[in-house]
CSV table of C-alpha atoms and ligand atoms in Angstrom, one decimal:
chain,number,residue,atom,x,y,z
A,1,MET,CA,209.6,183.2,-69.3
A,2,ILE,CA,209.4,186.7,-72.3
A,3,LYS,CA,208.5,184.9,-75.2
A,4,ARG,CA,210.9,185.8,-77.8
A,5,THR,CA,209.3,185.5,-81.8
A,6,TYR,CA,210.8,186.3,-84.6
A,7,PRO,CA,210.6,188.2,-86.6
A,8,GLN,CA,209.8,191.0,-83.9
A,9,SER,CA,212.8,189.2,-82.4
A,10,ARG,CA,216.1,189.0,-85.1
A,11,LEU,CA,219.0,188.3,-83.5
A,12,ARG,CA,220.8,189.1,-86.3
A,13,ARG,CA,220.4,192.7,-86.7
A,14,THR,CA,222.7,193.6,-83.8
A,15,ARG,CA,225.0,191.3,-85.6
A,16,ALA,CA,224.6,193.9,-89.3
A,17,LYS,CA,227.6,196.4,-88.4
A,18,GLY,CA,231.1,196.4,-86.7
A,19,TYR,CA,230.5,198.9,-84.1
A,20,LEU,CA,227.2,197.7,-83.7
A,21,ARG,CA,228.6,194.2,-82.8
A,22,ASP,CA,230.5,196.6,-80.3
A,23,LEU,CA,227.9,198.4,-79.5
A,24,VAL,CA,226.4,195.5,-78.0
A,25,ALA,CA,229.3,193.3,-76.3
A,26,GLU,CA,229.1,191.9,-73.1
A,27,ASN,CA,233.0,191.8,-72.7
A,28,HIS,CA,236.3,193.0,-72.9
A,29,LEU,CA,239.5,192.8,-73.8
A,30,SER,CA,242.2,195.5,-72.5
A,31,THR,CA,245.4,196.1,-71.4
A,32,ASN,CA,244.1,196.2,-68.7
A,33,ASP,CA,243.7,192.6,-68.1
A,34,LEU,CA,247.1,191.0,-69.3
A,35,ILE,CA,249.8,190.2,-67.8
A,36,GLN,CA,252.8,188.9,-69.3
A,37,PRO,CA,255.4,186.3,-67.4
A,38,ILE,CA,259.1,186.2,-68.0
A,39,PHE,CA,261.6,183.5,-67.3
A,40,ILE,CA,265.3,185.2,-66.6
A,41,ALA,CA,268.5,183.7,-66.6
A,42,ASP,CA,271.7,184.1,-65.0
A,43,GLN,CA,273.6,184.4,-68.9
A,44,GLN,CA,275.9,186.1,-70.4
A,45,GLU,CA,272.9,186.3,-73.7
A,46,MET,CA,270.3,188.7,-73.5
A,47,LYS,CA,268.4,186.6,-75.0
A,48,ILE,CA,267.3,183.3,-75.4
A,49,ASP,CA,265.2,181.5,-77.5
A,50,ILE,CA,262.4,179.2,-76.1
A,51,PRO,CA,262.4,176.1,-79.1
A,52,SER,CA,258.5,175.4,-77.0
A,53,MET,CA,257.2,178.9,-76.8
A,54,PRO,CA,257.7,180.5,-79.9
A,55,GLY,CA,258.5,184.1,-79.5
A,56,ILE,CA,259.2,183.9,-76.4
A,57,TYR,CA,262.8,184.6,-75.2
A,58,ARG,CA,264.5,183.9,-71.4
A,59,HIS,CA,266.7,186.8,-70.7
A,60,ASN,CA,269.1,187.6,-69.2
A,61,LEU,CA,268.2,191.0,-66.0
A,62,GLU,CA,269.2,193.6,-69.0
A,63,SER,CA,266.8,192.3,-71.1
A,64,LEU,CA,264.2,192.0,-68.1
A,65,TYR,CA,264.6,196.0,-67.8
A,66,ALA,CA,264.1,196.5,-71.4
A,67,GLU,CA,261.0,194.5,-71.5
A,68,THR,CA,259.9,195.6,-68.9
A,69,GLU,CA,260.4,198.9,-71.2
A,70,GLU,CA,258.4,198.7,-74.2
A,71,LEU,CA,255.8,196.9,-71.7
A,72,ILE,CA,255.0,199.8,-70.3
A,73,LYS,CA,254.9,201.3,-73.8
A,74,GLN,CA,252.2,198.9,-74.7
A,75,GLY,CA,250.3,199.2,-71.6
A,76,ILE,CA,251.1,196.2,-70.1
A,77,LYS,CA,252.0,197.2,-66.4
A,78,SER,CA,252.2,193.7,-63.8
A,79,VAL,CA,255.0,191.3,-65.0
A,80,ALA,CA,255.8,187.8,-63.5
A,81,ILE,CA,258.7,187.0,-63.0
A,82,PHE,CA,260.4,183.1,-63.5
A,83,PRO,CA,263.7,182.5,-63.8
A,84,ALA,CA,265.4,178.7,-64.5
A,85,ILE,CA,268.4,178.2,-63.0
A,86,ASP,CA,271.4,176.6,-63.5
A,87,SER,CA,272.0,173.3,-62.7
A,88,ASP,CA,275.0,173.4,-60.5
A,89,LYS,CA,272.9,175.2,-58.0
A,90,LYS,CA,270.0,172.8,-57.5
A,91,ASP,CA,269.5,170.7,-54.5
A,92,ALA,CA,267.1,168.4,-53.1
A,93,GLN,CA,266.0,170.9,-51.0
A,94,GLY,CA,266.0,174.0,-52.6
A,95,SER,CA,268.0,176.3,-51.1
A,96,HIS,CA,269.1,178.2,-53.6
A,97,ALA,CA,265.8,180.6,-53.3
A,98,PHE,CA,266.7,181.8,-50.5
A,99,ASP,CA,269.5,183.0,-51.1
A,100,ASP,CA,269.4,187.0,-51.7
A,101,LYS,CA,271.1,187.2,-54.5
A,102,ASN,CA,269.6,184.7,-57.1
A,103,ILE,CA,268.3,185.7,-59.6
A,104,VAL,CA,264.8,186.9,-59.4
A,105,CYS,CA,265.5,188.8,-55.4
A,106,SER,CA,268.0,190.4,-58.2
A,107,ALA,CA,265.4,191.5,-60.9
A,108,LEU,CA,262.4,192.3,-58.6
A,109,ARG,CA,265.4,195.2,-57.1
A,110,GLY,CA,266.5,195.8,-60.0
A,111,LEU,CA,262.7,196.3,-61.4
A,112,ALA,CA,261.3,198.3,-58.1
A,113,GLU,CA,264.6,200.9,-58.7
A,114,ARG,CA,263.6,201.3,-62.3
A,115,PHE,CA,259.8,201.0,-62.2
A,116,PRO,CA,259.0,201.2,-59.2
A,117,GLU,CA,254.3,201.8,-60.5
A,118,VAL,CA,255.4,197.9,-62.0
A,119,ILE,CA,253.1,195.4,-60.5
A,120,LYS,CA,256.0,192.9,-60.3
A,121,ILE,CA,254.9,189.2,-59.3
A,122,ALA,CA,256.8,187.0,-57.7
A,123,ASP,CA,255.7,183.1,-58.7
A,124,VAL,CA,256.5,181.5,-54.5
A,125,ALA,CA,257.5,177.7,-55.1
A,126,LEU,CA,260.7,175.6,-54.4
A,127,ASP,CA,260.9,173.5,-58.0
A,128,PRO,CA,262.8,176.2,-60.4
A,129,TYR,CA,265.5,175.4,-57.5
A,130,THR,CA,265.6,171.8,-56.9
A,131,ASP,CA,267.7,168.5,-58.2
A,132,HIS,CA,264.2,166.8,-57.7
A,133,GLY,CA,262.3,169.1,-60.1
A,134,HIS,CA,259.5,169.6,-57.6
A,135,ASP,CA,257.2,172.0,-55.6
A,136,GLY,CA,258.9,171.1,-52.0
A,137,VAL,CA,261.3,169.1,-50.0
A,138,LEU,CA,261.0,165.8,-49.3
A,139,SER,CA,260.5,163.1,-46.5
A,140,ASP,CA,260.8,159.1,-47.5
A,141,SER,CA,260.6,160.0,-51.7
A,142,ARG,CA,257.0,161.8,-50.7
A,143,VAL,CA,256.5,166.0,-51.0
A,144,ASP,CA,256.2,166.7,-47.8
A,145,ASN,CA,253.9,169.1,-47.0
A,146,ASP,CA,254.2,170.8,-43.5
A,147,GLN,CA,258.3,170.5,-43.3
A,148,THR,CA,257.5,172.1,-47.1
A,149,LEU,CA,255.9,175.2,-45.2
A,150,LYS,CA,258.9,176.8,-43.8
A,151,LEU,CA,260.1,177.1,-46.5
A,152,LEU,CA,257.8,178.1,-48.7
A,153,GLN,CA,257.4,181.0,-45.6
A,154,GLU,CA,260.9,181.5,-46.0
A,155,GLN,CA,261.0,182.8,-49.5
A,156,ALA,CA,257.9,184.8,-50.2
A,157,LEU,CA,259.7,187.3,-47.2
A,158,LEU,CA,262.5,186.8,-48.9
A,159,LEU,CA,260.8,187.8,-52.6
A,160,ALA,CA,258.5,190.6,-50.4
A,161,GLN,CA,260.8,192.0,-48.8
A,162,SER,CA,263.9,192.3,-52.9
A,163,GLY,CA,260.1,194.5,-54.1
A,164,ALA,CA,257.9,192.1,-55.6
A,165,ASP,CA,254.4,193.4,-54.7
A,166,VAL,CA,252.7,190.8,-55.8
A,167,LEU,CA,253.3,187.4,-54.0
A,168,ALA,CA,251.8,183.6,-56.4
A,169,PRO,CA,252.6,180.6,-54.1
A,170,SER,CA,252.3,178.0,-57.4
A,171,ASP,CA,252.6,175.0,-55.4
A,172,MET,CA,249.4,173.6,-54.5
A,173,MET,CA,250.8,173.0,-50.2
A,174,ASP,CA,247.9,172.7,-47.5
A,175,GLY,CA,247.6,176.2,-45.7
A,176,ARG,CA,250.4,178.2,-47.6
A,177,VAL,CA,248.4,181.1,-48.3
A,178,LYS,CA,247.9,181.1,-44.0
A,179,VAL,CA,251.6,181.0,-43.4
A,180,ILE,CA,252.5,183.5,-45.9
A,181,ARG,CA,250.5,186.1,-44.3
A,182,ASN,CA,251.4,185.3,-41.3
A,183,ILE,CA,255.0,186.2,-42.2
A,184,LEU,CA,254.7,189.4,-43.6
A,185,GLU,CA,251.7,190.2,-41.2
A,186,SER,CA,253.9,190.1,-38.5
A,187,ASN,CA,256.9,191.6,-40.6
A,188,GLY,CA,255.6,194.7,-41.3
A,189,LEU,CA,254.4,194.1,-45.1
A,190,VAL,CA,250.9,194.8,-44.4
A,191,ASP,CA,250.0,196.2,-47.7
A,192,THR,CA,251.8,193.3,-49.6
A,193,ILE,CA,249.6,190.7,-52.3
A,194,ILE,CA,248.7,187.2,-52.4
A,195,LEU,CA,247.9,186.2,-55.6
A,196,SER,CA,247.4,181.9,-55.3
A,197,TYR,CA,247.5,179.5,-57.6
A,198,THR,CA,243.8,178.3,-56.0
A,199,ALA,CA,242.9,176.0,-58.4
A,200,LYS,CA,246.0,174.6,-60.2
A,201,TYR,CA,245.3,171.4,-61.7
A,202,ALA,CA,247.7,168.6,-62.8
A,203,SER,CA,247.9,169.5,-66.1
A,204,SER,CA,250.1,168.3,-69.1
A,205,PHE,CA,249.8,171.4,-70.4
A,206,TYR,CA,252.7,172.6,-68.0
A,207,GLY,CA,255.3,171.1,-70.3
A,208,PRO,CA,257.1,174.1,-72.3
A,209,PHE,CA,257.4,175.8,-68.7
A,210,ARG,CA,258.9,173.1,-67.5
A,211,GLU,CA,261.2,173.0,-70.7
A,212,ALA,CA,261.3,176.6,-70.0
A,213,VAL,CA,262.9,176.8,-67.0
A,214,GLY,CA,263.9,174.0,-66.7
A,215,SER,CA,262.6,171.5,-64.3
A,216,ALA,CA,261.4,169.2,-67.0
A,217,ALA,CA,264.3,167.0,-66.7
A,218,ASN,CA,265.0,167.1,-63.1
A,219,LEU,CA,261.3,166.1,-62.3
A,220,GLY,CA,261.7,163.3,-65.4
A,221,LYS,CA,258.4,160.8,-65.4
A,222,ALA,CA,257.1,162.0,-61.7
A,223,SER,CA,254.1,163.7,-61.6
A,224,LYS,CA,252.7,166.3,-58.9
A,225,LYS,CA,249.3,164.6,-58.2
A,226,THR,CA,249.8,164.1,-54.9
A,227,TYR,CA,249.3,168.2,-54.9
A,228,GLN,CA,248.2,169.9,-57.8
A,229,MET,CA,244.6,169.3,-58.3
A,230,ASN,CA,243.2,166.3,-60.0
A,231,PHE,CA,241.0,168.3,-63.2
A,232,ALA,CA,237.6,165.7,-62.7
A,233,ASN,CA,236.4,168.2,-59.5
A,234,LEU,CA,235.2,171.5,-59.3
A,235,ASP,CA,233.7,170.8,-55.8
A,236,GLU,CA,237.5,171.1,-54.6
A,237,ALA,CA,238.3,174.4,-56.4
A,238,LEU,CA,236.1,175.7,-54.6
A,239,HIS,CA,236.1,173.9,-51.0
A,240,GLU,CA,240.7,175.1,-52.2
A,241,THR,CA,238.9,178.7,-52.7
A,242,ALA,CA,236.8,179.3,-49.1
A,243,MET,CA,240.3,178.4,-47.7
A,244,ASP,CA,242.4,180.7,-49.9
A,245,ILE,CA,240.4,183.8,-48.7
A,246,GLN,CA,239.7,182.3,-44.4
A,247,GLU,CA,244.0,181.9,-44.9
A,248,GLY,CA,244.4,185.4,-45.8
A,249,ALA,CA,245.0,185.9,-50.1
A,250,ASP,CA,243.6,189.1,-51.5
A,251,ILE,CA,243.4,187.4,-55.3
A,252,VAL,CA,242.7,184.2,-56.8
A,253,MET,CA,244.2,182.0,-59.9
A,254,VAL,CA,242.5,179.2,-61.6
A,255,LYS,CA,245.0,176.9,-63.9
A,256,PRO,CA,245.8,176.3,-66.8
A,257,GLY,CA,242.9,178.3,-68.2
A,258,THR,CA,240.9,177.7,-71.5
A,259,ALA,CA,239.5,174.0,-70.8
A,260,TYR,CA,239.0,175.2,-66.3
A,261,LEU,CA,236.6,178.7,-67.8
A,262,ASP,CA,234.4,176.5,-65.8
A,263,VAL,CA,236.2,176.8,-62.8
A,264,VAL,CA,236.9,180.3,-63.2
A,265,HIS,CA,233.0,180.9,-63.7
A,266,ALA,CA,231.8,179.0,-60.7
A,267,ILE,CA,234.5,180.9,-58.3
A,268,LYS,CA,234.0,184.1,-59.0
A,269,SER,CA,230.0,183.8,-58.7
A,270,LYS,CA,230.6,182.0,-55.7
A,271,PHE,CA,232.7,184.4,-54.3
A,272,GLN,CA,233.1,187.3,-55.8
A,273,ILE,CA,236.9,188.0,-54.7
A,274,PRO,CA,239.4,189.5,-58.0
A,275,THR,CA,239.6,185.7,-59.3
A,276,PHE,CA,242.4,185.3,-61.8
A,277,VAL,CA,243.1,183.0,-64.3
A,278,TYR,CA,246.5,182.1,-66.8
A,279,GLN,CA,247.1,180.8,-69.9
A,280,VAL,CA,250.0,178.5,-69.8
A,281,SER,CA,252.7,178.2,-72.1
A,282,GLY,CA,251.0,174.5,-73.6
A,283,GLU,CA,248.0,176.3,-74.5
A,284,TYR,CA,249.8,179.4,-76.1
A,285,SER,CA,252.0,176.7,-77.7
A,286,MET,CA,249.1,174.7,-79.8
A,287,LEU,CA,247.7,178.5,-80.1
A,288,LYS,CA,250.6,179.7,-81.3
A,289,LEU,CA,252.7,176.6,-82.9
A,290,SER,CA,249.1,176.4,-85.0
A,291,ILE,CA,249.4,180.7,-86.5
A,292,GLU,CA,252.2,180.4,-87.7
A,293,LYS,CA,252.0,177.0,-89.4
A,294,GLY,CA,248.8,178.4,-90.7
A,295,TRP,CA,246.2,176.3,-89.4
A,296,LEU,CA,244.5,179.1,-87.3
A,297,ASP,CA,244.4,183.1,-87.8
A,298,LYS,CA,245.3,184.8,-85.9
A,299,ASP,CA,242.5,186.2,-84.2
A,300,VAL,CA,242.2,183.1,-81.7
A,301,MET,CA,244.6,184.3,-79.8
A,302,LEU,CA,242.3,187.1,-78.8
A,303,GLU,CA,239.5,184.9,-78.6
A,304,SER,CA,240.5,182.5,-75.9
A,305,LEU,CA,241.3,185.3,-73.5
A,306,LEU,CA,238.6,187.4,-74.5
A,307,CYS,CA,236.7,184.3,-73.5
A,308,CYS,CA,238.4,183.8,-70.2
A,309,LYS,CA,236.6,187.3,-69.3
A,310,ARG,CA,233.2,185.9,-70.2
A,311,ALA,CA,234.2,183.6,-68.0
A,312,GLY,CA,234.6,186.1,-65.2
A,313,ALA,CA,238.6,186.7,-65.3
A,314,ASP,CA,239.4,189.7,-64.8
A,315,ALA,CA,243.0,189.5,-65.8
A,316,ILE,CA,244.8,187.6,-67.2
A,317,LEU,CA,248.5,185.2,-66.9
A,318,THR,CA,249.0,185.0,-70.7
A,319,TYR,CA,252.3,184.4,-72.6
A,320,ALA,CA,250.3,186.1,-75.7
A,321,ALA,CA,250.0,189.7,-73.0
A,322,LYS,CA,252.9,191.4,-75.4
A,323,GLN,CA,251.5,190.6,-78.7
A,324,ILE,CA,247.5,191.4,-77.8
A,325,ALA,CA,249.1,194.3,-76.7
A,326,SER,CA,250.3,195.5,-80.3
A,327,GLU,CA,247.3,194.2,-81.6
A,328,LEU,CA,245.0,195.9,-79.6
A,329,ASN,CA,247.1,199.5,-79.4
A,330,SER,CA,247.0,199.5,-83.6
B,1,PBG,C1,256.1,176.0,-60.2
B,1,PBG,C2,254.7,176.7,-62.4
B,1,PBG,C3,254.3,176.0,-62.9
B,1,PBG,C4,254.0,177.1,-64.2
B,1,PBG,C5,254.8,178.0,-63.4
B,1,PBG,N1,254.2,178.3,-61.8
B,1,PBG,C6,254.7,174.6,-63.4
B,1,PBG,C7,254.1,173.2,-61.9
B,1,PBG,O1,253.5,173.6,-61.7
B,1,PBG,O2,254.7,172.9,-63.1
B,1,PBG,C8,253.6,176.7,-65.2
B,1,PBG,C9,253.1,177.8,-66.4
B,1,PBG,C10,252.5,177.5,-67.6
B,1,PBG,O3,252.4,176.1,-67.6
B,1,PBG,O4,252.7,177.9,-68.1
B,1,PBG,N2,255.4,176.1,-59.2
């Protein structure tokens, strides 16, 4: 061990000026690290407020394209789209997910035509489409893993064919990465990326998202604990990661972010694979609301994102992407 003693070592020397702090900074955040999640819906209005997520809206297609253009101007080149589906289109099987005229497929085609260079990420999961709000189909009121896999495979193929560059299975069924990779390969879609929600925990931080996509009412008091991970576990996340890599995931993701950065660090250190983190709706809203109230300084958002980088994340899905990009650019 090197002895670091005072006053030979005064750590405050390199903290004395902003430019010095920049020179010795170990981690950085740039617009290259940010992915903007966007909510879309089949609606007349261009965009509608989401009360539980200040500054975030549900967009119709026209507004989605306008938003994407603004993001590109700010240097954000990746978007993840999430649909709010009309309740009359929901059923037990999530059938509307397989309609190539649904809002997500239309959005993917529209984005691909207008913004071929933008990275389009599509969630693979049934919960926006099911009337019970679960990510899979039910048998005897249990989420049926293997039945669900067949549907996820079909959904994934449709999303890739509609123009998704990246498929993001977010449902936590066992074996989903494997079946999705198989269907992609057997249809010649060899370059479609799988960004697996590898360590997705059964978390209460998803509340505002479920409001935003309208699945909260469908789900009611039911929990997703029989498929999403127990937040007590870390080894299990490593096990999931090993399996996802084996099954064909290109990128793995941890979700939520802030309270789970030990998981990000452990995965990145052990597997050296591209590792993303999702700063989820609840985390965003907690910070954003406190900033709006004046209880926290607005820099807290950038701090929370940079800490994700420090933990080892290569990129971050965050609702604050656009806002932070404009700060980084100014
Ligand atoms: C759906 C899905 C969820 C999120 C992303 N995809 C919610 C859930 O699993 O209930 C959460 C995102 C967020 O809270 O920002 N499978």
